Every structure is written in C-alpha cells, then in structure tokens.
Amino acid sequence: MVQLFNIQEKFQKVTEYWSPKIAGELNGQYIKLVKAKGEMIWHSHDDEDELFMIFKGTFVMEFRDHTATVGPGEVLIVPKGVEHCPRTEGDEEVWLILFEPQATKHTGNIDHEMTKHEQDWI
C-alpha cells in the first residue's frame, strides 16, 4: 500500500512528550514521531541501532563519555548497546522522527514509569 502523509499534520496529533506515535512503516521498520521536552531516562537497546532525525528544535543526547547536540535537519544514530539519555534544553519542545525495527522497545531493557509499552498509530 502506498503511504502518503504530511509530517506537520501528523505532529499536531502528538500530544504527549516522550510518547512515540507510529506514522508509517516500511521494510519491517516503523516511522515514529515524538515530541520531547525535559529529560528521558538512561537506557540502551541490546539488539537495535536507533536513528533520530530532528525535525524541530535542538535535541541533546547524553552518553557516558560525551554529549551530542543535534539540530533541525540533522540525524543522530546511536549504535545498539550504547547507553544514552535523551533530553532537551530548557523548556524547548523538540520534534523527532525515529526509524526503528518494529520490535524496538521504547526504553530498551529498562522498565520505568516513562516506558510506553503500547505505541499508537496516528
């Protein structure tokens, strides 16, 4: 099935922070949209790399040995097994596009109150 959607319109349907919503799928991967504000939790993914494409705002990814700051139009790929903690600066809202295998768990092998076990389609 051919999929066509407007990312701006899809982002308007995302109302919670750190709660990925599925906008499309291809080749066993989901395209997820996320609005972020504040800090997530430290976690890693044992079996999947993660790709973060920044659509709006400035995104910060903390690693144990360094910090990466990523702006609109930039992409950050976190290799599997690398512990990381996503965050934003101050009160800025950041819009992220994630490309992940369908089996990817929201917070990897960590189960936390922020973990989203179900991710809805928008």
Short mmCIF file of C-alpha atoms in Angstrom, two decimals:
data_model
loop_
_atom_site.label_atom_id
_atom_site.label_comp_id
_atom_site.label_asym_id
_atom_site.label_seq_id
_atom_site.Cartn_x
_atom_site.Cartn_y
_atom_site.Cartn_z
CA MET A 1 0.00 0.00 0.00
CA VAL A 2 1.31 3.45 -0.92
CA GLN A 3 1.63 5.73 2.10
CA LEU A 4 1.45 9.50 1.83
CA PHE A 5 1.19 11.80 4.83
CA ASN A 6 2.07 15.31 5.92
CA ILE A 7 4.55 15.28 8.81
CA GLN A 8 3.38 18.66 10.15
CA GLU A 9 -0.22 17.38 10.31
CA LYS A 10 0.89 14.14 11.98
CA PHE A 11 2.92 16.03 14.59
CA GLN A 12 -0.22 18.01 15.51
CA LYS A 13 -1.73 14.70 16.66
CA VAL A 14 1.15 14.02 19.07
CA THR A 15 0.01 15.44 22.41
CA GLU A 16 2.27 13.76 25.00
CA TYR A 17 6.00 14.16 25.47
CA TRP A 18 8.26 11.12 25.14
CA SER A 19 5.37 9.03 23.77
CA PRO A 20 6.25 7.80 20.25
CA LYS A 21 3.42 7.55 17.73
CA ILE A 22 3.63 5.40 14.61
CA ALA A 23 3.14 7.37 11.38
CA GLY A 24 4.16 4.73 8.83
CA GLU A 25 6.03 1.51 8.22
CA LEU A 26 8.46 0.09 5.69
CA ASN A 27 10.72 -2.94 5.46
CA GLY A 28 9.88 -4.13 8.97
CA GLN A 29 10.53 -0.70 10.45
CA TYR A 30 8.24 1.91 11.94
CA ILE A 31 8.47 5.62 11.32
CA LYS A 32 7.70 7.16 14.71
CA LEU A 33 7.04 10.78 15.62
CA VAL A 34 7.92 12.03 19.09
CA LYS A 35 7.60 15.35 20.85
CA ALA A 36 10.20 15.76 23.56
CA LYS A 37 10.63 18.17 26.44
CA GLY A 38 12.82 17.72 29.51
CA GLU A 39 14.75 14.54 30.13
CA MET A 40 14.11 10.88 29.38
CA ILE A 41 15.85 8.05 31.27
CA TRP A 42 19.21 6.35 30.79
CA HIS A 43 18.77 3.20 28.71
CA SER A 44 20.18 1.16 25.84
CA HIS A 45 18.89 -1.21 23.19
CA ASP A 46 20.71 -4.54 23.03
CA ASP A 47 19.52 -5.55 19.57
CA GLU A 48 18.80 -2.38 17.57
CA ASP A 49 20.55 0.77 16.45
CA GLU A 50 18.40 3.90 16.80
CA LEU A 51 18.10 6.72 14.29
CA PHE A 52 16.95 10.14 15.49
CA MET A 53 16.13 12.76 12.83
CA ILE A 54 15.48 16.19 14.29
CA PHE A 55 12.56 17.97 12.67
CA LYS A 56 12.22 20.97 15.03
CA GLY A 57 14.25 22.28 17.97
CA THR A 58 17.60 21.32 19.47
CA PHE A 59 17.98 17.80 20.81
CA VAL A 60 20.65 16.67 23.25
CA MET A 61 21.84 13.09 23.69
CA GLU A 62 23.91 12.33 26.76
CA PHE A 63 26.36 9.46 26.60
CA ARG A 64 28.52 8.26 29.49
CA ASP A 65 31.62 9.82 27.91
CA HIS A 66 30.29 12.75 25.86
CA THR A 67 27.26 14.78 24.79
CA ALA A 68 25.88 15.22 21.26
CA THR A 69 23.77 18.27 20.35
CA VAL A 70 21.63 17.81 17.26
CA GLY A 71 19.69 20.47 15.35
CA PRO A 72 16.87 20.53 12.79
CA GLY A 73 17.68 18.53 9.67
CA GLU A 74 20.43 16.58 11.42
CA VAL A 75 20.49 12.87 12.15
CA LEU A 76 21.98 11.01 15.13
CA ILE A 77 22.48 7.24 15.03
CA VAL A 78 23.03 5.50 18.36
CA PRO A 79 24.56 2.02 17.94
CA LYS A 80 22.96 -0.92 19.71
CA GLY A 81 24.23 -1.49 23.22
CA VAL A 82 25.28 2.15 23.78
CA GLU A 83 23.75 3.64 26.92
CA HIS A 84 22.19 7.05 26.34
CA CYS A 85 19.86 9.61 27.90
CA PRO A 86 17.86 11.86 25.55
CA ARG A 87 16.91 15.35 26.66
CA THR A 88 16.05 18.83 25.50
CA GLU A 89 17.43 22.17 26.62
CA GLY A 90 15.24 24.16 28.99
CA ASP A 91 11.56 24.34 28.05
CA GLU A 92 12.12 23.90 24.31
CA GLU A 93 9.83 21.43 22.58
CA VAL A 94 11.69 19.18 20.14
CA TRP A 95 10.11 17.18 17.32
CA LEU A 96 11.86 13.92 16.46
CA ILE A 97 11.41 11.34 13.72
CA LEU A 98 12.58 7.84 14.64
CA PHE A 99 13.23 4.95 12.27
CA GLU A 100 13.19 1.70 14.24
CA PRO A 101 12.56 -2.01 13.78
CA GLN A 102 9.01 -2.89 14.81
CA ALA A 103 10.31 -4.94 17.77
CA THR A 104 12.21 -2.00 19.33
CA LYS A 105 11.14 -1.42 22.93
CA HIS A 106 10.62 2.20 23.96
CA THR A 107 13.23 2.22 26.73
CA GLY A 108 15.20 -0.88 25.76
CA ASN A 109 15.59 -3.35 28.61
CA ILE A 110 14.61 -0.77 31.26
CA ASP A 111 11.04 -0.78 32.55
CA HIS A 112 10.26 2.64 34.04
CA GLU A 113 7.20 4.80 34.64
CA MET A 114 8.12 6.69 31.45
CA THR A 115 8.17 3.48 29.38
CA LYS A 116 5.41 3.27 26.76
CA HIS A 117 4.52 -0.38 26.24
CA GLU A 118 1.93 0.40 23.58
CA GLN A 119 2.55 2.87 20.77
CA ASP A 120 -0.48 4.11 18.85
CA TRP A 121 -0.81 4.84 15.15
CA ILE A 122 -1.62 8.40 14.13
#
